[in-house]
Structure formats: C-alpha cells, structure tokens
Short mmCIF file of C-alpha atoms in Angstrom, two decimals:
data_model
loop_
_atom_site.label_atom_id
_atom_site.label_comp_id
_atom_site.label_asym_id
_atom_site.label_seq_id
_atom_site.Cartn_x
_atom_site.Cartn_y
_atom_site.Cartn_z
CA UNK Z 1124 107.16 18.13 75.87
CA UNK Z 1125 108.80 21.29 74.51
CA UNK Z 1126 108.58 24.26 76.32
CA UNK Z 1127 108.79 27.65 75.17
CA UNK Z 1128 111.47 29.69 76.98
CA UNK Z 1129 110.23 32.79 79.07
CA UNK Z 1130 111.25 36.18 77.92
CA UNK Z 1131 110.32 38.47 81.18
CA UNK Z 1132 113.23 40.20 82.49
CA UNK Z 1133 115.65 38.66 84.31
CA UNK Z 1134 114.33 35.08 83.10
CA UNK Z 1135 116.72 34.51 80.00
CA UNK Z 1136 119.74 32.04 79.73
CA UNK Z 1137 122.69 34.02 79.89
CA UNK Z 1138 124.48 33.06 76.61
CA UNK Z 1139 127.17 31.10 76.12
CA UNK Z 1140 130.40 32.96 75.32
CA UNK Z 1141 131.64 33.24 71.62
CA UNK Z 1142 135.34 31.87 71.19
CA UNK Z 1143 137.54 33.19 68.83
CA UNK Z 1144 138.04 32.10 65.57
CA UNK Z 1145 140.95 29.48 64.19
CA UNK Z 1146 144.20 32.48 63.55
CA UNK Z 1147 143.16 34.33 67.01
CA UNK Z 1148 142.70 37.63 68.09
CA UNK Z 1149 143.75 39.51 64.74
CA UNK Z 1150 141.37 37.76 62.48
CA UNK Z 1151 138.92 38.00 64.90
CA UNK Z 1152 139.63 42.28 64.67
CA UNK Z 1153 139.88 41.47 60.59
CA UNK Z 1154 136.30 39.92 60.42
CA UNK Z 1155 134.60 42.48 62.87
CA UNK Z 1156 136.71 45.45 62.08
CA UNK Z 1157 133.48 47.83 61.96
CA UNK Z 1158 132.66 46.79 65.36
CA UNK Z 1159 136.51 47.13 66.83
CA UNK Z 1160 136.64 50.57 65.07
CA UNK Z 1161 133.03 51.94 66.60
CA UNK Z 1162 134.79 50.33 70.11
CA UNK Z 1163 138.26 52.24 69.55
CA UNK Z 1164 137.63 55.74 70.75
CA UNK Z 1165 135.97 54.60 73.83
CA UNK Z 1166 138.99 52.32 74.91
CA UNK Z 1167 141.32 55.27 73.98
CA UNK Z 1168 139.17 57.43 75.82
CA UNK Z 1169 139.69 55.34 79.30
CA UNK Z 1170 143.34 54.62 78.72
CA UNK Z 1171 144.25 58.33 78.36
CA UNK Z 1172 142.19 59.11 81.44
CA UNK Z 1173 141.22 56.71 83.73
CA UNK Z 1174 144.55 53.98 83.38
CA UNK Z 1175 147.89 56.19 82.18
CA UNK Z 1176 146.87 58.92 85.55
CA UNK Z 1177 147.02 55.95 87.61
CA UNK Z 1178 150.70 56.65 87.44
CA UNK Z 1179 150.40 59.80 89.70
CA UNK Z 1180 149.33 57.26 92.76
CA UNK Z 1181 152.30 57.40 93.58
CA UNK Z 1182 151.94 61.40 94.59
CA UNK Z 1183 150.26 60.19 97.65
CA UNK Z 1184 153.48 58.78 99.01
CA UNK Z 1185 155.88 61.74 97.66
CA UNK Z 1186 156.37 65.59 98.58
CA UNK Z 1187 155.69 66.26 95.29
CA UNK Z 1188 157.37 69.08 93.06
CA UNK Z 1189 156.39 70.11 89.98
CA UNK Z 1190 160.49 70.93 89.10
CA UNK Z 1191 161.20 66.84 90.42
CA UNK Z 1192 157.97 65.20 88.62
CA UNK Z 1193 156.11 62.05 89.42
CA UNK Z 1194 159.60 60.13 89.41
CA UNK Z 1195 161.94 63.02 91.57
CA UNK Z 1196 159.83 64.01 93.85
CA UNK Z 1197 161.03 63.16 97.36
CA UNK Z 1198 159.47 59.89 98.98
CA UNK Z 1199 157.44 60.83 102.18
CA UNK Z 1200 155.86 57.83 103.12
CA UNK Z 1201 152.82 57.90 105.14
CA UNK Z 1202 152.91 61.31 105.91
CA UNK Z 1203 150.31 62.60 103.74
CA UNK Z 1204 148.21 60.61 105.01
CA UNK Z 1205 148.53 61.39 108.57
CA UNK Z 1206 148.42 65.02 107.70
CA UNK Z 1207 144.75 64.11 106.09
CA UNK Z 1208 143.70 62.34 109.39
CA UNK Z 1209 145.05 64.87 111.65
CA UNK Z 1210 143.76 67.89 110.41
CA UNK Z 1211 140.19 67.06 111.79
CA UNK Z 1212 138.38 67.02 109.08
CA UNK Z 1213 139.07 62.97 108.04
CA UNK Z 1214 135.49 62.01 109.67
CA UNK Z 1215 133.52 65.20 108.73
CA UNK Z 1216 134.21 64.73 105.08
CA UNK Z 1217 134.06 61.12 104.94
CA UNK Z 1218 130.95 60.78 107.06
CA UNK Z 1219 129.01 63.86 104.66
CA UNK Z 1220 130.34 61.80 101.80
CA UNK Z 1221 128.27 58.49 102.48
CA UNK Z 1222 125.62 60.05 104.21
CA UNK Z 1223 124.72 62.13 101.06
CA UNK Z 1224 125.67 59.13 98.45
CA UNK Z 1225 123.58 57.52 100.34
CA UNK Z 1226 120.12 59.85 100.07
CA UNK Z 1227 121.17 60.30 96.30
CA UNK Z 1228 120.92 56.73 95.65
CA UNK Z 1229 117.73 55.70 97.58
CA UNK Z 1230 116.14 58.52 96.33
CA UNK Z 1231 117.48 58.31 92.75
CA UNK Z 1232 116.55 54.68 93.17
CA UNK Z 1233 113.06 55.04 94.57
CA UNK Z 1234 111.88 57.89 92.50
CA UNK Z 1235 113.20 56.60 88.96
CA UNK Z 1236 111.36 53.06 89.31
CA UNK Z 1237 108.04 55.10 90.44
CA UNK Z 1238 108.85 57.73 87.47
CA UNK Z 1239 109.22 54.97 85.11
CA UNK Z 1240 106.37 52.81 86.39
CA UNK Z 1241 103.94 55.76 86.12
CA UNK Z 1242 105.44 56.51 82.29
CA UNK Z 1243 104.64 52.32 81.46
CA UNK Z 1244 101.29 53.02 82.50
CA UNK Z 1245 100.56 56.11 80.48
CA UNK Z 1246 98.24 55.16 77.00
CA UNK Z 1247 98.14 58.58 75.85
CA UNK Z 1248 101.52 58.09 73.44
CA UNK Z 1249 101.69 62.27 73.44
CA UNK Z 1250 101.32 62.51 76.65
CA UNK Z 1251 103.78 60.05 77.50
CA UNK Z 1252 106.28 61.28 74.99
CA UNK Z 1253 105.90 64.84 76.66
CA UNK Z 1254 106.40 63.27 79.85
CA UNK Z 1255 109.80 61.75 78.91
CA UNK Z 1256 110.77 64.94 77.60
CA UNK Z 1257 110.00 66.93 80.72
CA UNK Z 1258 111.63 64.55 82.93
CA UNK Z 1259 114.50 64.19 81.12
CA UNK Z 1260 115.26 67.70 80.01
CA UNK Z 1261 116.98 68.70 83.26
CA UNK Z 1262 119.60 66.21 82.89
CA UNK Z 1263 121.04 68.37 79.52
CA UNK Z 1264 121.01 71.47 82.47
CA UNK Z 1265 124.58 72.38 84.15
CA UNK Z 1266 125.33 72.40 87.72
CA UNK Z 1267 126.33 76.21 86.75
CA UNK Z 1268 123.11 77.18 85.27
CA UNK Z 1269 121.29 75.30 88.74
CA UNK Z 1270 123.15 76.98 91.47
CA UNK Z 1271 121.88 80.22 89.56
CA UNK Z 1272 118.59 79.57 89.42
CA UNK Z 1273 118.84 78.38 93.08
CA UNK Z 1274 120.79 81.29 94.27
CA UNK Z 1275 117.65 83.46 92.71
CA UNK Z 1276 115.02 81.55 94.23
CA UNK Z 1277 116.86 81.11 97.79
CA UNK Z 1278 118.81 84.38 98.36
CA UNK Z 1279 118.10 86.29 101.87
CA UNK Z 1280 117.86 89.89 100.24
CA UNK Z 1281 116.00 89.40 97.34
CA UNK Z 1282 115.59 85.74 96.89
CA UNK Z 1283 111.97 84.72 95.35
CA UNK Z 1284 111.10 82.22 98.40
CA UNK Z 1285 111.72 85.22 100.86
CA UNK Z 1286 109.94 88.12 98.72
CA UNK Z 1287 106.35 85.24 98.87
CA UNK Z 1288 107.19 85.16 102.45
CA UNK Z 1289 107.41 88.65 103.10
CA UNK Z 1290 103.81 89.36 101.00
CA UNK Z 1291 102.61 87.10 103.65
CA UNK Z 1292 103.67 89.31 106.33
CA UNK Z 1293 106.58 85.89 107.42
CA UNK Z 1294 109.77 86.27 108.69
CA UNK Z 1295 112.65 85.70 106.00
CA UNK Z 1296 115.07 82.57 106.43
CA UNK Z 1297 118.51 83.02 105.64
CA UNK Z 1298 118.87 78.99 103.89
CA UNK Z 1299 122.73 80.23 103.12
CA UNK Z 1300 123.77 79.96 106.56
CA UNK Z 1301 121.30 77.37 108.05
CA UNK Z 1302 122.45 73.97 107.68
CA UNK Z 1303 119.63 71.64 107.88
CA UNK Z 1304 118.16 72.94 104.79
CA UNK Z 1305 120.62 71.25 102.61
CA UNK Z 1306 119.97 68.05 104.15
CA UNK Z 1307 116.83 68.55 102.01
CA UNK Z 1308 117.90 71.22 99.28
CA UNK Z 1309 120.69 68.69 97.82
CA UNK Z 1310 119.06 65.65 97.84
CA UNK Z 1311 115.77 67.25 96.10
CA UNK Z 1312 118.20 68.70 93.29
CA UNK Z 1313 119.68 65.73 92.62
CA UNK Z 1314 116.85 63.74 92.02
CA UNK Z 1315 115.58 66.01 90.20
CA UNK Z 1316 118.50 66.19 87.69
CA UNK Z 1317 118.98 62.76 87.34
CA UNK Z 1318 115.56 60.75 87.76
CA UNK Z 1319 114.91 61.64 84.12
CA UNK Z 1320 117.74 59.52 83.16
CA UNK Z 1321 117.12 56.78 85.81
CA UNK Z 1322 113.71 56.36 84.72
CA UNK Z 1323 114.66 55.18 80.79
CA UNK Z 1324 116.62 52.58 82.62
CA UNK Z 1325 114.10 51.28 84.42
CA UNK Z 1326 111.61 51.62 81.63
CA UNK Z 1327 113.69 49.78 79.34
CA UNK Z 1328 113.79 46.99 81.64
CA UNK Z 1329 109.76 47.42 81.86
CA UNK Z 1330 109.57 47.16 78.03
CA UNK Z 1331 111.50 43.82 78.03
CA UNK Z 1332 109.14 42.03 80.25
CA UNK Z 1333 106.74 39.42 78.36
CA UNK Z 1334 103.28 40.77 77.82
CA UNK Z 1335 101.91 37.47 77.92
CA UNK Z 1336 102.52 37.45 81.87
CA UNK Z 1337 100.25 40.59 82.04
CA UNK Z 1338 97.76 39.15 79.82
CA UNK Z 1339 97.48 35.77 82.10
CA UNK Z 1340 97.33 37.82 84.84
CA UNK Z 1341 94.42 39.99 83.22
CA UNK Z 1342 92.35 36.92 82.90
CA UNK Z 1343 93.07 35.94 86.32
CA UNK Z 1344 91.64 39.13 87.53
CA UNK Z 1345 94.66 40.55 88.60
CA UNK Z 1346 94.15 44.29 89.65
CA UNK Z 1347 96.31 47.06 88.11
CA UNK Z 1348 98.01 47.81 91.44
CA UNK Z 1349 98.73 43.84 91.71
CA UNK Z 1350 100.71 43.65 88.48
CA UNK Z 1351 102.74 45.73 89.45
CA UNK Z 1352 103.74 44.45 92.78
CA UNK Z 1353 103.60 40.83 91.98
CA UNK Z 1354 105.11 41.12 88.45
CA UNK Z 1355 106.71 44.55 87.36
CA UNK Z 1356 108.95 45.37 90.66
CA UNK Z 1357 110.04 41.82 91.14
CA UNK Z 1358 111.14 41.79 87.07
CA UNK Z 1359 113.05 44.85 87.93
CA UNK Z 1360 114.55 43.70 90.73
CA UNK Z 1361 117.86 42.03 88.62
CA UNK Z 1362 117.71 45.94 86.96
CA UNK Z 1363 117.50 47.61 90.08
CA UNK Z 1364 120.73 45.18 91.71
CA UNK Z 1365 123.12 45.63 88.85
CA UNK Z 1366 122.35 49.90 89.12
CA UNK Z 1367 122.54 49.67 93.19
CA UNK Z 1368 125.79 47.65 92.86
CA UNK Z 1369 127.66 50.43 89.77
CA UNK Z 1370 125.61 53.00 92.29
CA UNK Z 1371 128.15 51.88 94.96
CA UNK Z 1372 131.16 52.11 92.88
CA UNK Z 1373 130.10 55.80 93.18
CA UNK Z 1374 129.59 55.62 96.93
CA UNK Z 1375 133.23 57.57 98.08
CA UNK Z 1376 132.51 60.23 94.95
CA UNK Z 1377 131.10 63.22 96.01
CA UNK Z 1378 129.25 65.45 93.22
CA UNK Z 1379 132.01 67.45 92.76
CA UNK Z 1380 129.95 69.93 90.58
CA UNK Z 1381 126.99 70.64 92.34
CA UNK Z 1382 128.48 70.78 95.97
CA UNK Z 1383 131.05 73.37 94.67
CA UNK Z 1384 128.46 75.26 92.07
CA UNK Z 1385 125.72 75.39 94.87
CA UNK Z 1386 127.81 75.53 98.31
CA UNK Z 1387 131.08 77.40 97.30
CA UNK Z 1388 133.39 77.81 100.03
CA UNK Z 1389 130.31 78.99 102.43
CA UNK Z 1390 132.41 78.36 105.62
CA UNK Z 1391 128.90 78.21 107.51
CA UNK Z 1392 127.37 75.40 105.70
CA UNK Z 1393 131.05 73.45 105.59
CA UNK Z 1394 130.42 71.67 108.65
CA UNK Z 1395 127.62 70.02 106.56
CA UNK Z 1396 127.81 70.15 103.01
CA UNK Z 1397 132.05 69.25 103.21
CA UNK Z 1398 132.83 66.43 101.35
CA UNK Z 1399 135.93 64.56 100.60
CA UNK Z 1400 136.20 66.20 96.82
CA UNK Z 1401 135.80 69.46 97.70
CA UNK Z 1402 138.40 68.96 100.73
CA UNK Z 1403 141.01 67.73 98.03
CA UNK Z 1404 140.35 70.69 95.48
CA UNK Z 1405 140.73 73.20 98.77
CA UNK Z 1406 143.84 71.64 99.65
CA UNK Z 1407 144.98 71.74 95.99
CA UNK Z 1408 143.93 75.33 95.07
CA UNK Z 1409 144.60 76.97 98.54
CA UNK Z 1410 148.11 75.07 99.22
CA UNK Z 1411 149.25 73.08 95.34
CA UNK Z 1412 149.62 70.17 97.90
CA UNK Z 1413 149.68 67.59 95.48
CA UNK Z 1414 150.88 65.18 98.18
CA UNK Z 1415 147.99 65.49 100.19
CA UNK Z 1416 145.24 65.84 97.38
CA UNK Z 1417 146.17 62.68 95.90
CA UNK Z 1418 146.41 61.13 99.65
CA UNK Z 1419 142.79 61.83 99.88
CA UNK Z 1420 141.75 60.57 96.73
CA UNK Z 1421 144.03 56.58 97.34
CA UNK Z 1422 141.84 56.89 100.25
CA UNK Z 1423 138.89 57.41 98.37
CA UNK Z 1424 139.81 54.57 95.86
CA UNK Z 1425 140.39 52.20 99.04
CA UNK Z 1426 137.14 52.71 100.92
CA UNK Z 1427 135.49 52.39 97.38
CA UNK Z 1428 137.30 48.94 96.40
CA UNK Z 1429 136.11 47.63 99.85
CA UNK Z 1430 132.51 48.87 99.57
CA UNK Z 1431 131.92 47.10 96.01
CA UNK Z 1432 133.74 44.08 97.38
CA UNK Z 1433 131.33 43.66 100.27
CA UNK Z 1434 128.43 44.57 98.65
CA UNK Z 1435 128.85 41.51 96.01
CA UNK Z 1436 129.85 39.46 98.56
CA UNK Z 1437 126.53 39.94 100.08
CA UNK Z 1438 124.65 39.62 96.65
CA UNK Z 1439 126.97 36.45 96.13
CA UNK Z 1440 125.38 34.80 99.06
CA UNK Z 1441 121.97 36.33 98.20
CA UNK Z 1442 121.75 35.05 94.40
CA UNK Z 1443 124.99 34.12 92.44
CA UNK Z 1444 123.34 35.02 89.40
CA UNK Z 1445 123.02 38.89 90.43
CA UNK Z 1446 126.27 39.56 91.64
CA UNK Z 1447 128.94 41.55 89.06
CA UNK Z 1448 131.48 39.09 89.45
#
C-alpha cells in the first residue's frame, strides 16, 4: 500500500544531491549561466569582505604600522593579547557580551514565534496585512534615528518620561546614569527592531505546514489553543533550531550600532553596557592600536568557533537531522 508522503514542516525527505553533468563544472556554469550570474555578486560580495580581510589576522600578532603594512610590521607575539587581558576589562566586556546576546536571542526568539503565531491566526486579510506592516516597519528604522527618539523620550531635563512624571507631582529618574535600566531599555529595543523580521521567518515555516493535519485535528475536536501546542510549535521546532544555531554564530558580536548610537562613551553606564566591539573601536579611535583591536576581535572569532562547535555537538547527539553539519 502506497502512502502519500507528509508535507508538514520538518517532515520532508531531504533531497538527494544533483551531480554535475558529463564535461564538469564549466558546462554545468554554461547550462545554468542565469542562475551563476544572479549568484555572482553575492560571492564577490563575501570574498571582498568577509575572506581577502582575513589577511589582517595577522595584526593581532604584529605592532602594526601603517608605514610597514600587514607584511612589515614588527612581530609581537602574544603581547596584544596580554595587553587585552590585563587591562581589566577582558571579563567585563566579554561577560556584557553574552549576557546581552543572550536576552536578544531568547527574547527575539520567544516574541517572533508568538508574533508570528498570533499573525497565522488572524482571518481578517487587512488586518493581518496591516499587522505585518506595523511590525515590520521598524526594522527599515536606523540605530541613529532610535537613539534620537530615545534620547527625547528618556532625557533628565526635558525628556518626555520625566515631564509625565513631573505632572504627577514624581520625582525625575536620571536613566543616563542608572545602570539597571538598560538591562531592560536594550533588550526591549531590540526586540522591538527585529521581531518584525523574525516573525516572517517563523510564519513562513507556519505556511508550509500541511493543512490537512489541522483539519484531522478539527474533526477530532482539537481546541484552538491545542493545535498549536501539539502541532504548530513542535513543526517549528526544526525552524526555530537552525535560527538558534546561526543565532549563536552571532553570540561574541555585540550590536555594534545600537550600543554606540544609544550608550556613547557614557563612562557611567560602561560598567554595564561595555561590550567587546565597542572596547575594540575605543582602543582603535582613542590609541590607532591596530595590534590590540584586531587581538580582540581573533578572540572574538575563537570563543565564537567554539560556541557553534558545541552547540551542534549537542544538537548532534539530540537529533542528527537538526544539526548544521
């Protein structure tokens, strides 16, 4: 007896891999040239600036000069390094680093499957289209244009949170120059920039899964809330793994742009808000200590390599099938 293969997410075969045609890799660019040609810029894009600057590693090891280059700069060994991890500020910046990574990406997580969930379920198509919009419109908004609109809403003098306190006969807070708030303040922002973008993800995934299971579980009697525990988050859970996993790969990569845009150099909230970026463009701008900015970001790259490497190794063991490689 035939059966017909399922089509819910996560459920297909993966396909077999195409081999090339008889004459190799040329004809194979000859007979799909359209497809190489839409592929080109992207590959040119990442060799220009992700694999040719992995030349100026070596800076890391080097006293570097602009006058002696990559290749005649004096060789320093280790040195850079242990300037990096004697200066005090090795834990703060790496421990702020995964701590915030961290919140971003269980929030960013959390909120985009619930964001997308809620969209699936919407009938009215205007209403969901407006929705999409909405959530996704703050993604298109710069870090720049944020911090300003924060800086007006948060500001001790004249800030809009402080003038609705003051009608109210409160005392003003001075959020610039009290750390805990950003515990709270950075996470929020993020999410809120990037759940838009999260959620299509998600919902894509949410579009791929058979109806048919829904409808069987319909007849069944199946509530609303029970679909989606019992068949829409464990469909998304492949989804949700792959994102986690690239999430990771982010892990040791502060946002550059919105710590700097929203924190500055605010030597009262650097004790929390200091992360391993900003520490490298100080150290670059305040001192051209090439050395020692690109001895922060090897370590960066190292502490990322081993992160990603555990992490599939534990959803290797977990389910072969999920893991990137």
């Amino acid at each position: 007896m035939k059966t017909r293969p399922q089509t819910g997410a996560g459920t297909l075969a993966a396909p077999k891999p195409a081999s090339l045609p008889k004459g190799g890799w040329f004809k194979d660019i000859r007979s799909h040239w359209v497809l190489y040609l839409m592929f080109a810029p992207i590959a040119v894009y990442f060799i220009i600036f992700a694999y040719i600057p992995m030349a100026g590693i070596v800076m890391a090891f080097q006293s570097y000069t602009v006058k002696g280059g990559i290749f005649g700069s004096p060789w320093v060994g280790l040195d850079n390094f242990s300037y990096f991890f004697q200066s005090g500020k090795a834990w703060l910046v790496t421990r702020n680093t995964i701590i915030y990574n961290l919140a971003f990406l269980t929030c960013y997580t959390f909120f985009s499957i619930l964001a997308a969930v809620v969209i699936s379920e919407i009938r009215l198509k205007w209403f969901k289209k407006l929705s999409q919009t909405f959530m996704f419109l703050p993604y298109f908004i710069s870090w720049v244009t944020v911090s300003a609109f924060v800086y007006n809403f948060l500001n001790y003098e004249y800030g809009i949170v402080n003038r609705i306190f003051a009608s109210f006969h409160l005392e003003a807070i001075d959020i610039y120059s009290t750390t805990w708030y950003w515990y709270l303040i950075l996470p929020f922002l993020y999410v809120w920039k990037w759940v838009g973008y999260g959620s299509v993800l998600y919902l894509a995934a949410i579009v791929g899964i058979d109806q048919e299971i829904y409808e069987a579980a319909t007849i069944d009697g199946a509530t609303k809330f029970q679909k989606i525990t019992r068949i829409t988050l464990p469909l998304l859970k492949p989804t949700m793994i792959i994102l986690l996993l690239l999430g990771l790969g982010r892990i040791m990569r502060g946002e550059f742009d919105m710590f700097y845009q929203l924190i500055g150099n605010n030597g009262l909230l650097m004790d929390a808000t200091d992360i391993i970026d900003t520490l490298a463009f100080r150290s670059l701008m305040g001192t051209a200590d090439f050395g020692m900015a690109s001895s922060v970001g090897f370590y960066q790259s190292v502490l990322t390599l081993i992160i990603i490497l555990g992490a599939n190794w534990m959803v290797r063991r977990y389910d072969k099938d999920q893991a990137l490689f």
